XYZ file of N, CA and C in Angstrom:
681
model
N 77.064 88.765 136.708
C 76.802 89.765 137.419
C 75.250 89.828 138.282
N 75.346 90.435 139.149
C 74.208 90.812 140.006
C 73.005 91.354 139.459
N 71.813 91.492 139.505
C 70.667 92.054 138.910
C 71.069 93.454 139.615
N 70.634 94.255 138.501
C 70.658 95.738 138.752
C 69.335 96.270 139.876
N 69.859 96.935 141.138
C 68.522 97.474 141.610
C 68.234 98.863 141.164
N 67.480 99.473 140.913
C 66.874 100.708 140.076
C 65.996 101.090 141.280
N 66.075 102.780 141.475
C 65.131 103.115 142.226
C 63.859 103.679 141.327
N 64.200 103.522 139.971
C 63.114 103.660 138.755
C 63.300 102.732 137.779
N 62.123 102.614 136.944
C 62.244 101.879 135.841
C 62.814 102.264 134.883
N 64.007 101.933 134.234
C 64.722 102.498 133.124
C 64.076 102.952 132.024
N 64.063 103.866 131.313
C 63.323 104.004 129.929
C 64.380 104.643 129.153
N 65.173 103.357 128.329
C 66.170 103.577 127.565
C 65.639 104.149 126.046
N 66.284 105.266 125.894
C 66.136 105.856 124.369
C 67.701 106.235 123.621
N 67.864 106.429 122.352
C 68.786 106.515 121.638
C 68.654 107.501 120.810
N 70.272 108.333 120.803
C 69.914 109.745 120.028
C 71.471 109.688 119.676
N 71.981 110.558 118.660
C 73.390 110.803 118.297
C 73.914 111.552 119.683
N 75.511 111.286 119.538
C 76.077 111.966 120.647
C 76.323 113.391 120.336
N 76.316 114.264 121.181
C 76.580 115.936 121.075
C 77.559 116.433 121.792
N 77.950 117.660 121.401
C 79.036 118.460 122.205
C 79.082 118.329 123.893
N 77.760 118.376 124.212
C 77.717 118.544 125.724
C 77.905 117.442 126.383
N 77.943 116.058 125.751
C 78.113 114.858 126.043
C 79.675 114.790 126.080
N 80.490 115.338 125.863
C 82.152 115.260 125.955
C 82.715 114.770 127.306
N 82.396 115.658 128.354
C 83.015 115.185 129.491
C 82.453 113.889 129.889
N 81.638 113.570 130.059
C 80.877 112.093 130.510
C 81.344 111.052 129.536
N 81.651 111.345 127.964
C 82.151 110.336 127.208
C 83.977 110.156 127.443
N 84.108 111.254 127.813
C 85.599 110.907 128.188
C 85.656 109.924 129.573
N 84.766 110.351 130.112
C 84.895 109.461 131.896
C 84.251 108.100 131.430
N 83.414 107.835 130.964
C 82.957 106.293 130.761
C 84.434 105.636 129.734
N 85.090 106.096 128.728
C 85.849 105.629 128.074
C 86.981 105.044 128.790
N 87.424 105.902 130.034
C 88.435 105.753 130.758
C 87.989 104.520 131.873
N 86.709 104.564 132.230
C 86.598 103.297 133.232
C 86.299 102.360 132.610
N 85.749 102.197 131.403
C 85.828 100.935 130.772
C 86.897 100.185 130.044
N 87.556 101.257 129.304
C 89.053 100.704 128.339
C 90.048 100.810 129.264
N 91.025 99.873 128.561
C 92.514 99.808 129.073
C 93.389 100.741 128.254
N 92.776 100.721 127.401
C 93.219 101.955 126.191
C 93.033 103.726 126.361
N 93.856 104.117 126.740
C 93.658 105.784 126.444
C 93.506 106.325 125.261
N 92.277 106.635 124.883
C 92.152 107.647 123.541
C 92.421 109.233 124.224
N 93.156 109.863 122.618
C 93.323 110.936 122.717
C 92.397 111.957 122.629
N 92.511 113.170 123.177
C 91.173 114.222 123.240
C 90.812 114.349 121.776
N 91.577 114.143 120.864
C 91.029 114.473 119.303
C 90.317 113.468 118.863
N 90.428 112.406 119.485
C 89.275 111.215 119.107
C 87.773 111.620 119.751
N 88.075 112.269 120.802
C 86.720 112.842 121.265
C 86.083 113.898 120.773
N 86.757 114.822 120.412
C 86.443 115.811 119.875
C 86.046 115.708 118.352
N 86.095 114.366 117.931
C 85.880 114.182 116.517
C 84.390 113.453 116.775
N 84.074 112.821 117.661
C 82.926 112.279 117.785
C 81.936 113.055 118.285
N 81.971 113.986 119.229
C 81.003 114.986 119.422
C 80.963 115.958 118.264
N 81.386 116.239 117.368
C 81.396 117.314 116.238
C 81.413 116.465 115.037
N 81.206 114.941 114.938
C 80.795 114.099 113.979
C 82.149 114.525 112.736
N 83.160 114.520 113.067
C 84.361 114.487 112.025
C 84.793 113.142 111.633
N 83.774 113.036 110.424
C 84.312 111.653 110.042
C 83.935 110.475 110.837
N 83.156 110.466 112.118
C 82.580 109.463 113.027
C 81.136 109.705 113.151
N 80.534 108.676 113.058
C 79.174 108.589 113.546
C 79.099 108.107 114.742
N 77.807 108.041 115.707
C 77.918 107.595 116.630
C 76.577 108.009 117.364
N 76.139 106.865 118.416
C 75.018 107.058 118.873
C 75.060 107.044 120.697
N 74.255 107.461 121.476
C 74.393 107.391 122.620
C 73.015 106.864 123.594
N 73.263 106.192 124.223
C 72.000 105.443 125.002
C 71.558 106.396 126.257
N 70.665 106.676 126.519
C 70.210 107.537 127.717
C 69.283 107.069 128.484
N 69.029 107.207 129.853
C 67.475 106.632 130.401
C 66.788 107.849 130.975
N 66.070 107.715 130.073
C 64.930 109.091 130.265
C 64.228 109.502 131.604
N 64.312 108.019 131.968
C 63.560 108.101 133.671
C 64.843 108.257 134.954
N 65.564 108.956 134.644
C 66.617 109.026 135.800
C 66.124 110.765 136.295
N 66.348 110.845 137.397
C 65.833 111.805 138.164
C 66.896 113.142 138.166
N 66.280 113.959 138.773
C 67.454 115.355 139.132
C 67.984 115.629 138.040
N 67.636 115.837 136.656
C 68.162 116.366 135.645
C 69.138 115.538 134.999
N 69.091 114.315 135.183
C 70.260 113.387 134.315
C 69.425 112.558 133.262
N 68.434 112.748 132.858
C 67.521 112.157 131.717
C 68.059 112.056 130.457
N 69.193 112.901 130.548
C 69.937 113.188 129.134
C 71.287 112.591 129.038
N 71.601 111.950 130.042
C 73.222 111.585 130.524
C 73.222 110.171 130.024
N 74.488 110.360 129.405
C 74.826 108.973 128.677
C 75.092 107.875 129.549
N 74.720 106.836 129.309
C 74.785 105.345 129.999
C 75.384 104.388 129.285
N 75.522 104.793 127.777
C 76.175 103.746 126.868
C 76.330 104.709 125.630
N 77.247 103.957 124.742
C 77.348 104.766 123.607
C 77.880 103.426 122.458
N 78.011 104.040 121.418
C 78.800 103.444 120.437
C 79.599 104.430 119.303
N 80.987 104.495 118.781
C 81.267 105.230 118.007
C 81.508 104.165 116.542
N 81.876 104.894 115.469
C 81.942 104.070 114.298
C 82.809 105.271 112.930
N 83.098 104.603 112.061
C 83.872 105.380 111.035
C 83.604 104.582 109.869
N 83.143 105.309 108.885
C 83.192 104.636 107.285
C 84.302 104.849 106.564
N 84.794 103.392 106.401
C 86.109 103.421 105.201
C 85.853 103.052 104.008
N 86.722 103.022 103.175
C 86.906 102.725 101.923
C 87.100 101.064 102.126
N 86.387 99.854 101.558
C 86.260 98.938 101.456
C 87.793 98.129 101.023
N 88.393 98.695 99.954
C 89.438 98.710 99.414
C 90.800 98.914 100.038
N 90.374 99.849 101.031
C 91.700 100.344 101.734
C 91.820 99.761 103.290
N 90.897 98.340 103.495
C 90.933 97.925 104.822
C 91.644 96.690 104.820
N 92.100 96.282 106.028
C 92.452 94.772 105.904
C 91.680 93.819 105.604
N 90.199 94.011 105.796
C 89.281 92.843 104.832
C 88.658 93.033 103.934
N 89.500 93.951 103.230
C 88.855 94.164 101.900
C 89.029 92.717 100.837
N 90.124 91.729 101.096
C 90.233 90.600 100.611
C 89.184 89.379 101.083
N 88.305 89.875 102.122
C 87.654 89.133 102.557
C 86.380 89.405 102.118
N 85.842 90.335 101.058
C 84.762 90.749 100.632
C 84.490 90.512 99.301
N 83.654 90.189 98.914
C 82.966 89.864 97.295
C 82.403 91.204 96.680
N 83.260 92.013 96.036
C 82.164 93.110 95.514
C 82.912 93.495 94.150
N 82.396 94.502 93.543
C 82.776 94.775 91.970
C 83.889 95.790 92.034
N 85.107 95.180 91.657
C 86.220 96.154 91.673
C 86.391 97.562 90.732
N 85.140 97.367 89.904
C 84.909 98.532 88.925
C 83.936 99.444 89.881
N 83.698 99.494 91.245
C 83.028 100.390 92.055
C 83.877 100.573 93.092
N 85.015 101.209 92.903
C 86.162 101.786 93.939
C 85.201 102.510 95.391
N 84.211 102.834 95.136
C 83.852 103.793 96.254
C 82.831 102.892 97.168
N 83.229 101.545 97.260
C 82.191 100.845 98.040
C 82.901 100.663 99.345
N 82.109 100.797 100.493
C 82.618 101.412 102.020
C 82.282 100.209 102.940
N 82.957 100.158 104.364
C 82.597 99.549 105.356
C 82.290 100.399 106.454
N 81.684 99.912 107.656
C 81.491 100.779 108.701
C 82.421 99.889 109.885
N 83.299 100.618 110.323
C 83.992 99.803 111.128
C 83.738 100.811 112.652
N 83.202 99.972 113.464
C 83.119 100.092 114.984
C 84.365 100.487 115.646
N 84.730 101.689 116.087
C 85.572 101.795 117.267
C 85.487 101.524 118.484
N 84.680 102.114 119.198
C 84.293 101.980 120.352
C 82.664 101.704 121.049
N 82.540 100.669 122.040
C 81.212 100.646 122.359
C 81.301 100.080 124.166
N 80.254 100.740 124.503
C 80.368 100.630 125.865
C 79.180 100.965 126.878
N 78.762 100.152 128.110
C 77.618 100.470 128.797
C 78.080 100.698 129.941
N 77.404 101.800 130.994
C 78.215 101.593 132.407
C 77.836 100.325 133.021
N 78.624 100.326 134.099
C 78.121 98.823 134.924
C 76.581 98.560 135.418
N 76.162 99.668 135.719
C 74.783 99.371 136.645
C 74.035 99.335 135.153
N 74.074 99.668 134.060
C 73.102 99.450 133.064
C 73.555 98.146 132.285
N 74.400 97.225 132.557
C 74.627 96.283 131.952
C 73.459 95.034 131.902
N 73.599 94.501 131.053
C 72.342 93.044 130.884
C 71.426 93.447 130.745
N 70.756 94.732 130.044
C 69.792 95.051 129.691
C 69.541 95.191 128.415
N 70.358 94.593 127.745
C 70.465 94.575 126.136
C 70.745 95.976 125.275
N 71.088 96.717 126.261
C 71.521 98.218 125.600
C 72.604 98.085 124.630
N 73.253 97.185 124.727
C 74.704 97.161 123.521
C 74.166 96.542 122.189
N 73.555 95.631 122.857
C 72.743 94.838 121.134
C 72.282 95.954 120.839
N 71.333 96.890 121.313
C 70.389 98.040 120.657
C 71.199 99.025 120.173
N 72.451 99.245 120.698
C 73.711 100.156 120.028
C 73.944 99.782 118.636
N 74.781 98.339 118.810
C 75.027 97.542 117.629
C 74.089 97.511 116.521
N 72.858 97.295 116.906
C 71.574 97.219 115.860
C 71.452 98.917 115.022
N 71.965 99.841 115.841
C 71.470 101.299 115.216
C 72.724 101.044 114.442
N 73.767 100.675 114.535
C 74.900 100.699 113.717
C 74.726 99.920 112.154
N 74.159 98.865 112.740
C 73.670 97.773 111.426
C 72.732 98.497 110.572
N 71.860 99.104 111.183
C 70.868 99.574 110.684
C 70.910 101.013 109.645
N 72.318 101.557 110.169
C 72.974 102.785 109.527
C 73.763 102.527 108.295
N 74.180 101.243 108.463
C 75.499 100.638 107.282
C 74.074 100.316 106.090
N 73.117 99.578 106.570
C 72.296 99.142 105.866
C 71.507 100.343 104.604
N 71.583 101.434 105.341
C 70.916 102.493 104.829
C 71.941 102.933 103.813
N 73.157 102.769 103.687
C 74.111 103.068 102.906
C 74.557 102.562 101.913
N 74.078 102.570 100.624
C 73.957 101.754 99.412
C 74.905 101.168 99.047
N 76.040 102.016 99.397
C 77.798 101.485 98.675
C 78.354 100.767 100.042
N 77.878 100.379 101.145
C 78.108 99.765 102.121
C 77.867 98.461 102.041
N 79.225 97.493 102.505
C 78.821 96.299 102.369
C 79.292 95.464 103.816
N 79.538 96.149 104.861
C 79.533 95.222 106.040
C 79.973 95.844 106.940
N 79.855 95.466 108.045
C 79.963 96.231 109.753
C 81.271 95.154 110.280
N 82.395 95.978 110.540
C 83.377 95.028 111.232
C 84.014 95.757 112.260
N 84.709 95.063 113.150
C 85.071 95.431 114.632
C 86.390 94.395 115.114
N 87.300 94.849 116.123
C 88.204 93.924 116.624
C 87.621 93.595 118.204
N 87.739 92.769 118.501
C 87.515 92.150 119.842
C 88.957 91.648 120.450
N 89.248 92.060 121.728
C 90.238 91.632 122.475
C 89.784 90.204 123.132
N 90.953 89.130 122.647
C 90.409 87.624 122.708
C 89.929 87.578 124.388
N 90.358 88.156 125.314
C 89.983 87.630 126.777
C 88.337 88.288 127.082
N 88.046 88.974 126.247
C 86.441 89.604 126.097
C 85.358 88.821 126.090
N 85.381 87.669 126.567
C 84.143 86.655 126.298
C 82.878 86.836 126.256
N 82.204 87.985 127.036
C 80.901 88.293 126.912
C 80.831 89.385 125.660
N 81.910 89.875 125.365
C 81.719 90.580 123.911
C 81.367 89.620 122.864
N 82.212 88.880 122.784
C 82.528 87.521 121.939
C 81.270 86.735 121.409
N 80.837 86.587 122.778
C 79.460 85.738 122.669
C 78.429 86.483 122.051
N 78.146 87.875 122.501
C 77.112 88.913 121.920
C 77.296 89.016 120.333
N 78.398 89.039 119.550
C 78.584 89.363 118.514
C 78.270 88.027 117.812
N 78.711 87.133 118.231
C 78.302 85.613 117.621
C 76.411 85.570 117.679
N 75.802 85.901 118.654
C 74.813 85.765 118.815
C 74.019 86.878 117.739
N 74.327 87.981 117.312
C 74.044 88.795 116.634
C 74.705 88.424 114.790
N 74.937 87.158 114.775
C 75.053 86.989 113.604
C 76.577 87.429 112.836
N 77.451 87.928 113.604
C 78.576 88.420 113.424
C 79.624 87.119 113.001
N 80.102 87.106 111.878
C 81.530 86.013 111.655
C 82.658 86.490 112.055
N 83.032 85.368 112.805
C 84.465 85.920 113.138
C 85.466 85.086 112.252
N 86.129 86.064 111.623
C 87.266 85.761 110.239
C 88.352 85.700 110.305
N 88.810 85.985 111.648
C 90.435 85.903 111.808
C 90.863 86.048 113.477
N 91.973 85.726 113.419
C 92.400 85.952 114.943
C 93.830 86.366 114.530
N 93.940 87.534 115.047
C 95.190 88.733 114.929
C 95.986 88.691 116.039
N 97.549 88.161 115.934
C 98.290 87.805 117.202
C 98.794 89.205 117.315
N 98.970 89.211 118.876
C 99.548 90.500 119.142
C 98.838 91.927 118.746
N 97.668 91.786 118.538
C 97.277 93.155 117.928
C 97.162 94.529 118.964
N 97.074 93.994 120.132
C 96.988 94.843 121.157
C 98.152 94.906 121.960
N 98.501 96.308 122.436
C 99.825 96.095 123.331
C 99.151 97.331 124.454
N 99.029 96.117 125.560
C 98.681 97.191 126.610
C 99.144 97.038 127.915
N 99.685 97.925 128.895
C 100.634 98.140 129.789
C 101.730 97.031 129.353
N 102.381 97.001 128.122
C 103.442 96.538 128.216
C 103.090 95.024 127.771
N 102.113 94.425 127.584
C 101.560 93.226 127.473
C 100.903 93.031 125.970
N 100.957 91.839 125.002
C 100.455 91.802 124.096
C 99.361 90.846 124.132
N 97.959 91.533 123.385
C 97.027 90.449 123.568
C 96.665 90.371 121.881
N 96.094 88.907 121.912
C 95.148 88.552 120.369
C 93.949 89.600 120.067
N 93.736 89.556 119.161
C 92.419 90.126 118.533
C 91.865 89.108 117.663
N 89.918 89.224 117.919
C 89.427 88.671 116.931
C 88.844 89.922 115.674
N 88.570 89.228 114.625
C 87.940 90.297 113.751
C 86.651 89.800 113.322
N 85.446 90.291 113.550
C 84.131 90.210 113.503
C 83.877 91.251 112.103
N 83.059 90.367 111.213
C 82.212 91.282 110.025
C 80.661 90.483 110.195
N 79.714 91.865 109.795
C 78.733 91.677 109.831
C 78.410 91.977 108.230
N 77.857 91.236 107.255
C 77.620 91.801 105.851
C 76.166 92.485 105.683
N 76.083 93.331 104.937
C 74.713 93.926 104.656
C 74.941 94.385 102.999
N 73.891 94.828 102.529
C 73.237 95.099 101.272
C 74.094 94.288 100.026
N 74.144 92.979 100.579
C 74.670 91.834 99.365
C 76.000 91.631 99.637
N 76.357 92.189 100.476
C 77.979 91.997 101.096
C 78.116 90.772 101.476
N 79.163 89.957 101.030
C 79.616 88.555 101.605
C 80.814 88.362 100.931
N 81.203 87.107 101.951
C 82.912 86.624 101.743
C 83.027 86.401 100.023
N 84.509 86.210 99.840
C 84.628 85.874 98.444
C 83.904 84.050 98.097
N 83.921 83.812 99.013
C 83.656 82.284 98.782
C 83.003 81.837 100.122
N 81.396 81.332 100.005
C 80.502 81.038 100.698
C 80.706 79.573 101.019
N 80.568 78.640 102.043
C 80.792 76.901 102.304
C 80.290 76.311 101.283
N 79.259 76.500 100.478
C 79.036 75.751 99.530
C 79.859 76.179 98.307
N 80.072 77.687 98.178
C 81.115 77.606 97.012
C 82.326 77.057 96.921
N 82.561 77.109 98.198
C 84.112 75.962 98.723
C 83.944 74.592 98.664
N 82.993 74.213 98.785
C 82.585 72.936 98.744
C 82.721 72.770 96.894
N 82.203 73.374 96.090
C 81.787 73.194 94.856
C 83.529 73.482 94.416
N 83.913 74.446 94.587
C 85.476 74.437 93.997
C 86.498 73.054 94.360
N 86.250 73.006 95.431
C 87.181 71.618 95.897
C 86.518 70.537 94.873
N 85.419 70.132 94.935
C 85.059 69.043 93.756
C 85.379 69.381 92.440
N 85.185 70.600 92.394
C 86.023 71.021 90.838
C 87.464 70.650 90.614
N 88.014 70.988 91.699
C 89.734 70.818 91.778
C 89.835 69.473 91.669
N 88.909 68.375 92.379
C 89.174 67.320 92.361
C 88.911 66.270 90.905
N 87.612 66.936 90.284
C 87.195 66.495 89.051
C 88.422 66.903 87.770
N 88.962 67.957 88.218
C 89.699 68.222 86.693
C 91.240 67.657 87.197
N 91.481 67.374 88.412
C 92.560 66.634 88.529
C 92.768 64.842 88.369
N 91.319 64.620 88.388
C 91.164 63.019 88.171
C 90.897 62.904 86.321
N 90.313 64.109 85.881
C 90.650 64.154 84.528
C 91.913 64.140 83.816
N 92.531 65.305 84.585
C 94.388 64.951 84.006
C 94.844 63.663 84.266
N 94.185 63.071 85.201
C 95.314 61.903 85.160
C 94.744 60.658 84.369
N 93.496 60.619 84.179
C 93.014 59.916 83.148
C 93.574 60.229 81.607
N 93.672 61.616 81.558
C 94.385 61.786 80.117
C 95.575 61.235 80.021
N 96.388 61.353 81.342
C 97.944 60.719 81.216
C 97.811 59.166 80.781
N 96.981 58.696 81.507
C 96.987 56.950 81.177
C 96.319 56.525 79.830
N 95.300 57.444 79.191
C 95.300 57.488 78.122
C 96.446 57.569 77.075
N 97.039 58.587 77.291
C 98.306 58.933 76.495
C 99.089 58.036 76.546
N 99.562 57.138 77.774
C 100.607 56.239 77.746
C 99.815 54.977 77.381
N 98.594 54.882 77.250
C 98.443 53.527 76.621
C 98.308 53.646 75.096
N 98.277 54.827 74.523
C 98.388 55.012 73.140
C 99.735 54.597 72.308
N 100.811 55.304 73.382
C 102.138 55.254 73.405
C 102.529 53.591 73.221
N 102.073 52.804 73.979
C 102.669 51.204 74.248
C 101.656 50.642 72.922
N 100.544 51.173 72.356
C 99.703 50.518 71.360
C 100.473 50.777 70.187
N 101.494 51.875 69.977
C 102.323 51.827 68.815
C 103.628 51.305 68.661
N 103.991 50.516 69.841
C 105.058 50.021 69.850
C 104.889 48.452 70.513
N 103.960 47.621 69.801
C 103.948 46.396 70.035
C 105.174 45.281 70.487
N 104.966 44.324 70.853
C 106.009 43.445 71.349
C 106.594 42.819 70.059
């Protein structure tokens, strides 16, 4: 993408999304996403009904637009045990209140892209999730053809843990989705690479011991019945 030409030097700040942002929030969603969101979703965002959100604004914009959205992220807190990645987390079953933060939507208007705004918005979510003691991870879905987003999440140390076939249905066509996770507050997958290696070695060792035991048993039987 070509470098943006601004008549001013952008001064990007971040704040919660407010009711006065409703109209432009709807407009940017319609411009960016192929999926149409219901009015109820936007009402929940601006009135903080089970959704947390952050807006990016350019304080240096002239003519009274200094508080106008140029980017946003919305997210929801969910119970870990009720999510599709509950089996991919190591957490204490005796603590059923453990949660996750699910990123619902993330977007930046075209003229402000490649300025690190999306990265900063994601950091806002990670910072929030880290401040919730019961939270164990931030996760989200990315449509398979959104290569820039996939690269961004990988650069930010998100782990791609699943590919979901035909997750999206857009204009009558199915698209796959990648599931990304960023662990916080000690959250992690049930099996790290080191633990997986240890498990494999342990399994192989136990198998060899079993074979050796059967061989010894057969030798003992042979010794009892000499020619």
